[in-house]
Coordinates of C-alpha atoms and ligand atoms in Angstrom, one line a residue:
X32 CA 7.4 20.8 -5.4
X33 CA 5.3 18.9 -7.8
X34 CA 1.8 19.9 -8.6
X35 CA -0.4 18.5 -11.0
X36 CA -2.8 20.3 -13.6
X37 CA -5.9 18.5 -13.7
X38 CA -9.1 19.9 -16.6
X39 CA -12.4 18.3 -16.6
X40 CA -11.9 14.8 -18.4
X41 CA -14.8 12.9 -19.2
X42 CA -15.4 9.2 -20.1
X43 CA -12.0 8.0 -20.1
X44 CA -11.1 5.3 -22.9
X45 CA -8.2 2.8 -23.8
X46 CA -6.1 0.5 -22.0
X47 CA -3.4 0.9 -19.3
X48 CA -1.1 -1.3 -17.9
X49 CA -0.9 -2.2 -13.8
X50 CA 2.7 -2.0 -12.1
X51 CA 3.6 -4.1 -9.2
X52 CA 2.5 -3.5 -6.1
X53 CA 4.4 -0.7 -3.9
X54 CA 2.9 -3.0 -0.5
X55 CA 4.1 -6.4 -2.0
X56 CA 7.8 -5.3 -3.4
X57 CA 8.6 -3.3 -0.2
X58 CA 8.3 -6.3 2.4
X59 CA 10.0 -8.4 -0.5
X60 CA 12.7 -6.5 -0.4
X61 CA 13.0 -6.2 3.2
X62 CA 13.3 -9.9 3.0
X63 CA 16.1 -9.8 1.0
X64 CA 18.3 -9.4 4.6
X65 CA 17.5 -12.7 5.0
X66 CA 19.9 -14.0 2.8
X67 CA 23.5 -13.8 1.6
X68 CA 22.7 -15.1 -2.0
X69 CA 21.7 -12.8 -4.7
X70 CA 17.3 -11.6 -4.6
X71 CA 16.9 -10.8 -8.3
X72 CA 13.6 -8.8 -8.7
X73 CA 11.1 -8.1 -12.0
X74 CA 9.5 -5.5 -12.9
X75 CA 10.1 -3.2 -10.0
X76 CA 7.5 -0.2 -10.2
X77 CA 9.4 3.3 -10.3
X78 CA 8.1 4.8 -7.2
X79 CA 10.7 6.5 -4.2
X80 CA 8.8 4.8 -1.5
X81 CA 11.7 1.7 -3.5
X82 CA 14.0 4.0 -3.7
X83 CA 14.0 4.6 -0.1
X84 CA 13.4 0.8 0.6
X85 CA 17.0 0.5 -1.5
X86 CA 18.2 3.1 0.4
X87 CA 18.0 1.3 3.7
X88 CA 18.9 -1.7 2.5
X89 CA 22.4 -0.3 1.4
X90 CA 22.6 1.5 5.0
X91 CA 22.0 -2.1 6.5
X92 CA 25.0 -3.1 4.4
X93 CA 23.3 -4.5 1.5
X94 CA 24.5 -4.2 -2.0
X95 CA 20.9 -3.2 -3.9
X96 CA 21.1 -2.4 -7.1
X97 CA 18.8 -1.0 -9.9
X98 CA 19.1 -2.1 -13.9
X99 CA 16.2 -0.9 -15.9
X100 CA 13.6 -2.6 -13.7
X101 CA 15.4 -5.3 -12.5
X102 CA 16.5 -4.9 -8.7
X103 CA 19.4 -7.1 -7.2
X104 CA 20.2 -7.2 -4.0
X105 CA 23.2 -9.2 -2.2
X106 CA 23.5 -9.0 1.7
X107 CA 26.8 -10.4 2.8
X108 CA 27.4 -8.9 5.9
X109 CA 24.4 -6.7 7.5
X110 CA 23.8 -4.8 10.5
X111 CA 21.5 -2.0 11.8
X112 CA 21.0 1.0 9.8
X113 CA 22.7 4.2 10.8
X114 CA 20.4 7.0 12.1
X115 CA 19.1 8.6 9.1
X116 CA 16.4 10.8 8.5
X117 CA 14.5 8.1 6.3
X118 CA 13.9 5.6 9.0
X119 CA 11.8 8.4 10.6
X120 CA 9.9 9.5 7.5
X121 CA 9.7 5.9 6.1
X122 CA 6.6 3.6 7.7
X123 CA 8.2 0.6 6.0
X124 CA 11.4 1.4 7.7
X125 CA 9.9 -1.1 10.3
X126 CA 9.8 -3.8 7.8
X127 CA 14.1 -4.7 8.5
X128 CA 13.2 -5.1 12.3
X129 CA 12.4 -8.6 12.0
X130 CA 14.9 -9.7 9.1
X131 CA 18.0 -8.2 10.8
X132 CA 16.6 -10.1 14.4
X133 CA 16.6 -13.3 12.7
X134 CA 19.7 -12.6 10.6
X135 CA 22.0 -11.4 13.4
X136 CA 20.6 -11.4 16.7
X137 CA 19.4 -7.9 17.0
X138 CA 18.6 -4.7 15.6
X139 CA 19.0 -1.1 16.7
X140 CA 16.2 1.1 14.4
X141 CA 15.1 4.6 14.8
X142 CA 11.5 4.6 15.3
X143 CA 9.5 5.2 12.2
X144 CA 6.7 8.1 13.0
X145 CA 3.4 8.3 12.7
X146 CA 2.0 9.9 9.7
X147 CA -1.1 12.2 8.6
X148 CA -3.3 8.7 8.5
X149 CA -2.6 8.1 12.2
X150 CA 0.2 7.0 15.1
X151 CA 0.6 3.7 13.4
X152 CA 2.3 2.3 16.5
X153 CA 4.3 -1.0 16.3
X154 CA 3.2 -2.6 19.6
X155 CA 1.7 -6.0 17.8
X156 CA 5.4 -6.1 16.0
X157 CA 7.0 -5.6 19.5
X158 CA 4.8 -8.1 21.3
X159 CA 4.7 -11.0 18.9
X160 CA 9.0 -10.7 18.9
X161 CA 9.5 -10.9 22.3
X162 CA 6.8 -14.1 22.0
X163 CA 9.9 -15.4 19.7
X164 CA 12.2 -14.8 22.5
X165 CA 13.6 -11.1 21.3
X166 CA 14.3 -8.5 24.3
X167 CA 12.6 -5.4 22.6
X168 CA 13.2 -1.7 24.2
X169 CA 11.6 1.5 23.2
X170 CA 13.3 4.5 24.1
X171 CA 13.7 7.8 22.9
X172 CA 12.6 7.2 19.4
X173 CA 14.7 4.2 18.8
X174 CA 13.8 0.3 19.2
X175 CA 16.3 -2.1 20.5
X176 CA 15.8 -5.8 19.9
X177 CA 18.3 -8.6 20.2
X178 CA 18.0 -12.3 21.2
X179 CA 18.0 -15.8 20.1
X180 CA 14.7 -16.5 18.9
X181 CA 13.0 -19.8 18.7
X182 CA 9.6 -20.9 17.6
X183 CA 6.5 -19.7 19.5
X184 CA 2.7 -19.2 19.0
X185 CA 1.8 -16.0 18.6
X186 CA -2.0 -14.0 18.7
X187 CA -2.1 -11.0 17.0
X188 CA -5.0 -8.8 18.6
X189 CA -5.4 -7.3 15.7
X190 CA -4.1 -8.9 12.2
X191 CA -1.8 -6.0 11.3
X192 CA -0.1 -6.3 7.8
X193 CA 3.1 -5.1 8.7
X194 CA 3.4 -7.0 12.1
X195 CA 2.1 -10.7 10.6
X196 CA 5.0 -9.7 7.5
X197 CA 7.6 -8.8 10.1
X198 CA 7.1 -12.0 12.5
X199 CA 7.0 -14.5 9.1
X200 CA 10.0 -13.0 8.2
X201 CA 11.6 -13.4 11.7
X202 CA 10.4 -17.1 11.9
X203 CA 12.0 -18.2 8.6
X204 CA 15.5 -18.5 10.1
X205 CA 13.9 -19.2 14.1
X206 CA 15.2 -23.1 15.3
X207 CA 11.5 -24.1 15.4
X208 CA 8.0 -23.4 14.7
X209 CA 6.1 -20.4 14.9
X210 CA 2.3 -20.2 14.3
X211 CA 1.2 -16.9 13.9
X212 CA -2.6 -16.7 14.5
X213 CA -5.3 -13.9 13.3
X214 CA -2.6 -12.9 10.9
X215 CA -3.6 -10.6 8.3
X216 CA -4.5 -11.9 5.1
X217 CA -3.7 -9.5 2.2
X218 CA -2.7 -10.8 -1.3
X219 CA 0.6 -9.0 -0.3
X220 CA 1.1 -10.8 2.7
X221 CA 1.1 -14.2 0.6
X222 CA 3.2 -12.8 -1.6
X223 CA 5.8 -12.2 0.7
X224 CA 5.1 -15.8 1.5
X225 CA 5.3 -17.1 -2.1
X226 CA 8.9 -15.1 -2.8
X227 CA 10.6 -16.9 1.3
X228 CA 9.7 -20.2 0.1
X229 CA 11.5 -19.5 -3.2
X230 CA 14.6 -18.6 -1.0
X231 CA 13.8 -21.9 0.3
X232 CA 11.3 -20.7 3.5
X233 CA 8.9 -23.6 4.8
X234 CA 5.6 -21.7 5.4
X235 CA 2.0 -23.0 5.8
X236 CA -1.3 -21.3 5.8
X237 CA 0.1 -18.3 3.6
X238 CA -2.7 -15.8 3.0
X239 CA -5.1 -17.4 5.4
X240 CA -5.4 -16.0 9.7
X241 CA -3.1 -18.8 10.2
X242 CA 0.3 -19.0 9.8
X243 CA 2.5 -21.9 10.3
X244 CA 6.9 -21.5 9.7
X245 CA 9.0 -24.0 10.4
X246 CA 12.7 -22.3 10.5
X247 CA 15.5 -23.5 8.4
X248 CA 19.1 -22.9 8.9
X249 CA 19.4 -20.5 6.2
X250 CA 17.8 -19.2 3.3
X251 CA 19.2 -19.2 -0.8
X252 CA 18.8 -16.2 -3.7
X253 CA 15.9 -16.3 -5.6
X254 CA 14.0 -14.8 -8.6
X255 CA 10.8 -13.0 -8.3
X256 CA 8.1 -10.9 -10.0
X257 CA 5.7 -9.7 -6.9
X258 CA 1.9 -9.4 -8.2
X259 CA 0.4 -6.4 -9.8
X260 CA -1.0 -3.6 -7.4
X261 CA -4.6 -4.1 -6.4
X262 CA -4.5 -0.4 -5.4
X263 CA -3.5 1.4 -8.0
X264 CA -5.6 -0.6 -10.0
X265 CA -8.7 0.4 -7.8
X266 CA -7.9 3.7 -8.2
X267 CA -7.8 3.7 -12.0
X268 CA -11.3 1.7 -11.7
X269 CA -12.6 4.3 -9.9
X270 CA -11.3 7.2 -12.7
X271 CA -13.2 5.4 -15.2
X272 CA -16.4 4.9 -13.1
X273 CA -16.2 8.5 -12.0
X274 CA -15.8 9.5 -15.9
X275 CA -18.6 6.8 -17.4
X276 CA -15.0 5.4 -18.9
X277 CA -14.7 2.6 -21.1
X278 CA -11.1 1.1 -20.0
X279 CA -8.8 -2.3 -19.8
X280 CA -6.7 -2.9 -16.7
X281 CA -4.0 -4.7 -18.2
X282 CA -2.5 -7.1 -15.9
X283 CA -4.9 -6.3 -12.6
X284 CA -5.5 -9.3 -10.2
X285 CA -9.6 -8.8 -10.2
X286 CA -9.5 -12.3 -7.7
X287 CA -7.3 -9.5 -5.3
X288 CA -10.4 -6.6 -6.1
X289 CA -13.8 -8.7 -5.7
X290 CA -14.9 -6.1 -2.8
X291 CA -14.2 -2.8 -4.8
X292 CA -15.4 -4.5 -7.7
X293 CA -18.5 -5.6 -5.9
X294 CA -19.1 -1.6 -5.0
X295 CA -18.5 -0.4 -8.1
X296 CA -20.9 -3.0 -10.1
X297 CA -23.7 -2.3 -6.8
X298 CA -23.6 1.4 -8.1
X299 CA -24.1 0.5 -11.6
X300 CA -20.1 -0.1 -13.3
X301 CA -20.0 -2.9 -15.6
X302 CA -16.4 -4.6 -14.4
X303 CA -15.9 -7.9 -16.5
X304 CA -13.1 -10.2 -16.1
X305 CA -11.1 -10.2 -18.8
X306 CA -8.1 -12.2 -20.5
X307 CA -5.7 -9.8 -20.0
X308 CA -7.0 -8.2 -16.7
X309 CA -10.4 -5.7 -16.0
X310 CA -12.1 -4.2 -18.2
X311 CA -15.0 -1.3 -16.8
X312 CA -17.7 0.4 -18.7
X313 CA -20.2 3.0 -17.4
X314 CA -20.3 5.3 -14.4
X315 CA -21.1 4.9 -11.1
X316 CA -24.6 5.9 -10.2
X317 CA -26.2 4.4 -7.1
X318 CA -25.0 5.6 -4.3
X319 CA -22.8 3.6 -2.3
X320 CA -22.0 2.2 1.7
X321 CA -18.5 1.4 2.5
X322 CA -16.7 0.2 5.8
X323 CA -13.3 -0.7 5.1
X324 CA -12.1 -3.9 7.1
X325 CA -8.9 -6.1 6.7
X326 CA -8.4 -8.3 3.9
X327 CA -11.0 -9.4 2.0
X328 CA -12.7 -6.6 3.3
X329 CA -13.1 -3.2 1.4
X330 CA -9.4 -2.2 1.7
X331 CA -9.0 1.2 3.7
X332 CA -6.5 2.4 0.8
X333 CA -9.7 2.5 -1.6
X334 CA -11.7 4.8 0.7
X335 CA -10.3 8.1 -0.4
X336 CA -10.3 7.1 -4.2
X337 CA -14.1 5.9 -4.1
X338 CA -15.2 8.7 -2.1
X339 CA -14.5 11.1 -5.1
X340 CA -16.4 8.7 -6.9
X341 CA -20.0 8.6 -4.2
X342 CA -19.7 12.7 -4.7
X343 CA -20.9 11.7 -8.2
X344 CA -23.6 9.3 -7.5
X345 CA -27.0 10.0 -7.2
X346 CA -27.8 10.1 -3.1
X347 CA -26.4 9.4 0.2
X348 CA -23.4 7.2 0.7
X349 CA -22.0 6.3 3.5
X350 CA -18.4 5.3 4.6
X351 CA -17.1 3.8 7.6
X352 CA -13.2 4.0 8.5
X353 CA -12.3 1.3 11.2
X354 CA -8.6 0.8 10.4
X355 CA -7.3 4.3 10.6
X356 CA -7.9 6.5 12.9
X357 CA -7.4 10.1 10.6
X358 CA -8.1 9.0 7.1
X359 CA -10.7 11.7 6.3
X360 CA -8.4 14.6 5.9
X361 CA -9.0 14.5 1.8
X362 CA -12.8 15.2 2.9
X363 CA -11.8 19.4 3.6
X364 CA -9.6 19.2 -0.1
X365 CA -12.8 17.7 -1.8
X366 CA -15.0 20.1 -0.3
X367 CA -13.2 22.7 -1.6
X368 CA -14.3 21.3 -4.9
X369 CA -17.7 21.7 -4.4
X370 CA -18.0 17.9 -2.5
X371 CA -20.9 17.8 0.0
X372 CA -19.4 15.8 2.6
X373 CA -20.1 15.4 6.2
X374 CA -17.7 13.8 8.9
X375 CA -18.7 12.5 12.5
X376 CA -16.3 10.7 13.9
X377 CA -15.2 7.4 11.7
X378 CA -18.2 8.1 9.3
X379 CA -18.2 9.9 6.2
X380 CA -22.1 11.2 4.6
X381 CA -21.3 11.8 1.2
X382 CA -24.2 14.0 -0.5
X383 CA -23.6 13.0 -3.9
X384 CA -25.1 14.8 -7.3
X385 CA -22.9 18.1 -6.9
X386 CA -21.1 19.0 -9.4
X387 CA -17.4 19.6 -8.9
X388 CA -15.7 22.7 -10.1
X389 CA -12.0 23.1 -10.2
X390 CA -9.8 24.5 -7.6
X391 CA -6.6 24.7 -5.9
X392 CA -6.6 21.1 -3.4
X393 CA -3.3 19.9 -1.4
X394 CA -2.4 16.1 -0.3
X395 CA -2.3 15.3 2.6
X396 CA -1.0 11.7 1.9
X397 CA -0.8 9.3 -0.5
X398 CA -4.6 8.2 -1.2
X399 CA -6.2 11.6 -0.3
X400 CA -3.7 12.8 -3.8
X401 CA -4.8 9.7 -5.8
X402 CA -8.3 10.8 -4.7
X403 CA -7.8 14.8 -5.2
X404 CA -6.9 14.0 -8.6
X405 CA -9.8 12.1 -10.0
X406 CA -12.2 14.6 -8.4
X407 CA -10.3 16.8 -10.5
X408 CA -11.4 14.8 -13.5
X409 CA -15.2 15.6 -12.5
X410 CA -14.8 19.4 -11.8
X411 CA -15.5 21.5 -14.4
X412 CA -12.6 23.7 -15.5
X413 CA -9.5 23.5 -13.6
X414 CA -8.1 22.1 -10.7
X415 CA -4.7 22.4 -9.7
X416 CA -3.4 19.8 -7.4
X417 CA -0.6 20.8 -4.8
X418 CA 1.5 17.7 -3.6
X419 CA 3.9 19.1 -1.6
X420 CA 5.5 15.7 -0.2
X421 CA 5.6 14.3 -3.1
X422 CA 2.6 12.0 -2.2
X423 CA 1.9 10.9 -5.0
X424 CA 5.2 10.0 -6.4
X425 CA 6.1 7.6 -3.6
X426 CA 2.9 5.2 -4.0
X427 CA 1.9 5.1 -7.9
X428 CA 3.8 4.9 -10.8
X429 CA 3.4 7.8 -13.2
X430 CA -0.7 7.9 -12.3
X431 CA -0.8 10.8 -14.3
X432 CA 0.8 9.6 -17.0
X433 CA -1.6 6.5 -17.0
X434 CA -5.0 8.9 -16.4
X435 CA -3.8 11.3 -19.5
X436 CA -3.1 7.4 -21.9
X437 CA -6.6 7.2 -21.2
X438 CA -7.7 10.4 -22.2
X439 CA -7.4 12.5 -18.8
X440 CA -6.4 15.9 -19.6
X441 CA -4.1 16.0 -16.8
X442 CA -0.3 17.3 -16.9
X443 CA 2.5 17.6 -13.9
X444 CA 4.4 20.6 -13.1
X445 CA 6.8 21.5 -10.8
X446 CA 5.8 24.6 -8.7
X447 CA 8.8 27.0 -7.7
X448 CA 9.8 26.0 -4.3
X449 CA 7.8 27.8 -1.3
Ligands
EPZ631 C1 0.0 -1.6 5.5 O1 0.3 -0.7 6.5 C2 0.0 -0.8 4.2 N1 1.4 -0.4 3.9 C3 -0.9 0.4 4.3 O2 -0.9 1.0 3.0 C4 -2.3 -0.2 4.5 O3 -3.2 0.9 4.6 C5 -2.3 -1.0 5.8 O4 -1.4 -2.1 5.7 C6 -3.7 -1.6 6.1 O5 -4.1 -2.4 5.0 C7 2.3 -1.2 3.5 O6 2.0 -2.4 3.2 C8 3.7 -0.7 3.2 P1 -1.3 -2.3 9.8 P2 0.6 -1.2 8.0 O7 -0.2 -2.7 10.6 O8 1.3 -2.5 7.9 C9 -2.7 -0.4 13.9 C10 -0.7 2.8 1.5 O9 -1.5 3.8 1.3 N2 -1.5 -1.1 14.4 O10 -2.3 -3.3 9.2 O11 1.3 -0.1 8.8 C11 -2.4 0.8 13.0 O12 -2.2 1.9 13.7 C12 -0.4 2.4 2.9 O13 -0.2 2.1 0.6 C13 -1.4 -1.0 15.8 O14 -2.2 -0.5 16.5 O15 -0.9 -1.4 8.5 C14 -3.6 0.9 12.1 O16 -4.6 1.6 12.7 C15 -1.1 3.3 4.0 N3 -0.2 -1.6 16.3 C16 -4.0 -0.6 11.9 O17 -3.4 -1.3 13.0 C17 0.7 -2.2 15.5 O18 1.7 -2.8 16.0 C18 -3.6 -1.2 10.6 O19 -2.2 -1.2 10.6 C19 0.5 -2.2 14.1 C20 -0.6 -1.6 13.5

C-alpha cells in the first residue's frame, strides 16, 4: 500500500517538467477502436489509470503496446470487453461505449461505478446515442447498445466531458451529420478532436459548445503527442504558491490555466508566461473565492489542490463545488492537519492563517491525495500520507518525485499490507 512521507518544505525552487495529460491520452486512446490502422502515441505519461486504459483496449481485442513511452495500438478485429473487474473500478471504462457502437454496431459494457467524488451516472452518454439511432439498455450493472447509427442533433443538458467525447467519437464513422450542442469545452475535448481528424475525422466547432461531425466511411492510423496536463500542472502551481516557491513549469499550456492562474495572481502569486511554459514566484496571500464550473471555468479538479493553498492565506475564502456532488471529503484529512474548514452543503469556508502541523491523512481520491500532500508541505514536522488505492499513482506521474526536484522533502514508501 503506498504511503508517502511528507516534512515541512518551504519555498520550493527549480524547474520541473509537465507530462501529458491523463484526461486527454485516455479518450485518445479510446479512440484508437476506431480504426484498423496503427495509433502511434508520444510521450505517454506513466500512470495505471493508461495501464488500465491498455488493458481494456487488449480485452476489446486490440493489440496496445508499450515502448519506452511510445504507445501503439492496432485494432483489427474488436468487440466488447469481457466482464472484468476494471470496467467496474475504471470511470473511463465508459469511454469504448461509443467507439465500439460506431465500429461494430454495438457494445455490451459492465457499468462503470460511481466513485468517492459522486454517482457519475452516464444518462447524457445514454440519451445523446439513442439520438444517433443506438437501442441502449441498462440492466443489472451492464449497458447494452447496438444499432446503425446515423447523423442527428443532439442537446446535452448539461455539457459533460465524457458524454460530448463519447458522441464525437460515435459520430466519426455515423453516415451523416451530427451536431452536438452545449458540448463541453475542455482543452482535452479538442484534443481528442485534433488526434480523429489526423485519423482522417471531419469535425467542426472542436473546443467550442458546438460540435459539428460529418461521418466518413472509415478512419486511417495516425501519430500523436496529446497536450501537457493542465492539472497536474495546477497542482504544482499551487505547491509553489503554498511554499512562497520560485518554480518553471516546463512545458504547461498557461492559455489551458488562465482561471487558476487568475486566482493564484488575485491572491498575490506572480505567474508569468514564459518561453518554455510558467514560471511562479511568491506565495499566496489574499484569501481567495472559487466556484468551479465547466471549461473555462475554475476546473473542479483544482478545488482540492487550491484549498490546501486558502488554509494559508490570510482570511476567509470561499469555495463553491457545482460539478460534483461529494468533492469535499479531503476537507476532514486537512482538518486533521490543523485546517479550519467549514462545509455546508456545496460550500467550503476556509479560515485561513492556521498553521498546519503534520499528521497521519488518508486519500480518498485522486485530487483530495494531490491536495493532502501539499498541505503536508505547510505542516510543520511530519505528515504521513496514506494512499491506500493507490490514488495518486493512477492520476500524476511521479508528483512526488517532481515536489522533492523542487526541493520538497517528500519520500514514498510502501506500508506493509493491512
Ligand atoms: C471528466 O470526468 C474528467 N475525467 C474528470 O477528472 C473531471 O473532473 C470531469 O470531467 C469534469 O471536468 C476524465 O476526463 C477521464 P462529466 P467525466 O461527465 O467525463 C454529471 C480527475 O480527477 N453527469 O463532465 O466523468 C456527473 O455526475 C477526474 O482527473 C451526469 O449527470 O465528467 C458530474 O456531476 C475526476 N450524467 C458532472 O456531470 C452523465 O451522463 C460532470 O461529469 C455524465 C455526467
Amino acid at each position: 500500500m503506498p504511503q508517502y512521507q511528507i516534512a515541512y518544505s518551504p519555498r520550493l525552487s527549480g524547474e520541473v517538467a509537465v507530462s501529458t495529460a491523463k484526461n486527454a491520452v485516455l479518450p485518445i486512446l479510446a479512440a484508437a477502436l476506431l480504426t484498423q490502422e496503427e495509433i502511434l502515441l508520444h510521450q505517454m505519461p506513466r500512470l495505471t489509470d493508461v495501464d488500465h486504459m491498455l488493458d481494456l483496449l487488449r480485452a476489446c481485442g486490440a493489440d496496445a503496446v508499450k515502448e519506452g513511452r511510445d504507445v501503439r495500438v492496432r485494432s483489427v478485429a474488436v468487440g466488447s470487453p469481457r466482464e472484468s473487474a476494471l470496467l467496474r473500478t475504471m470511470r473511463a471504462s465508459v469511454l469504448v461505449l461509443g467507439p465500439l457502437l460506431a465500429r461494430t454496431g454495438e457494445c455490451v459494457l459492465s457499468m462503470p461505478g460511481g466513485c468517492a467524488i459522486g454517482q457519475r451516472p452516464i444518462d447524457l452518454h445514454v440519451k445523446g446515442l439513442q439520438k444517433l439511432g443506438a437501442k441502449v439498455e441498462q440492466e443489472g450493472g451492464v449497458v447494452r447498445a447496438a444499432g446503425a447509427l446515423r447523423g442527428a442533433n443532439v442537446y446535452l443538458d448539461f455539457p459533460s466531458v465524457g458524454a460530448t467525447e463519447n458522441l464525437i467519437m460515435a459520430a466519426t464513422l455515423t453516415r451523416g451529420v451530427t451536431r452536438i450542442e452545449n458540448a463541453a469545452k475542455e482543452p482535452e475535448i479538442a484534443d481528442l478532436c485534433h488526434f480523429l481528424t489526423a485519423m482522417g475525422a471531419r469535425i467542426a466547432g472542436a473546443g467550442t459548445a458546438n460540435i459539428i461531425v460529418e461521418g466518413v466511411e472509415s478512419l486511417h492510423g495516425a501519430e500523436y503527442t496529446p497536450i501537457p496536463d493542465r492539472i497536474e500542472a495546477g497542482t504544482l502551481a499551487c505547491a509553489a504558491a503554498l511554499t512562497e516557491g520560485s518554480v518553471l513549469l516546463e512545458g504547461a499550456r498557461t492559455d489551458h490555466m488562465r482561471a487558476l492562474l487568475f486566482k493564484l495572481s488575485e491572491s498575490g502569486v506572480i505567474c508569468q508566461e514564459d518561453a518554455r511554459g510558467l514560471r511562479l514566484r511568491g506565495k499566496a496571500r489574499h484569501p481567495m473565492e472559487a466556484r468551479t464550473l465547466s471549461y473555462p471555468g475554475f476546473p473542479t479538479d483544482m478545488q482540492a489542490p487550491l484549498m490546501a493553498v486558502a488554509t494559508q492565506t490570510h482570511g476567509l475564502s470561499v469555495f463553491l463545488e457545482t460539478i460534483f456532488e461529494n468533492r469535499y471529503m479531503h476537507v476532514v484529512e486537512l482538518k486533521r492537519l490543523g485546517a479550519q474548514i467549514r462545509v455546508e452543503g456545496q460550500l467550503a469556508l476556509i479560515q485561513g492563517g492556521h498553521g498546519l502541523s503534520g499528521a497521519h491523512v488518508t486519500a480518498t481520491d485522486l485530487r483530495a491525495a494531490a491536495a493532502l500532500m501539499l498541505a503536508g508541505l505547510a505542516a510543520q514536522g511530519q505528515t504521513l500520507l496514506s494512499d491506500p488505492a493507490g490514488h495518486l499513482m493512477r492520476g500524476y506521474e511521479g508528483l512526488e518525485e517532481k515536489l522533492s526536484a523542487l526541493g520538497a522533502d517528500v519520500k514514498k514508501t510502501e506500508a506493509p499490507p493491512a
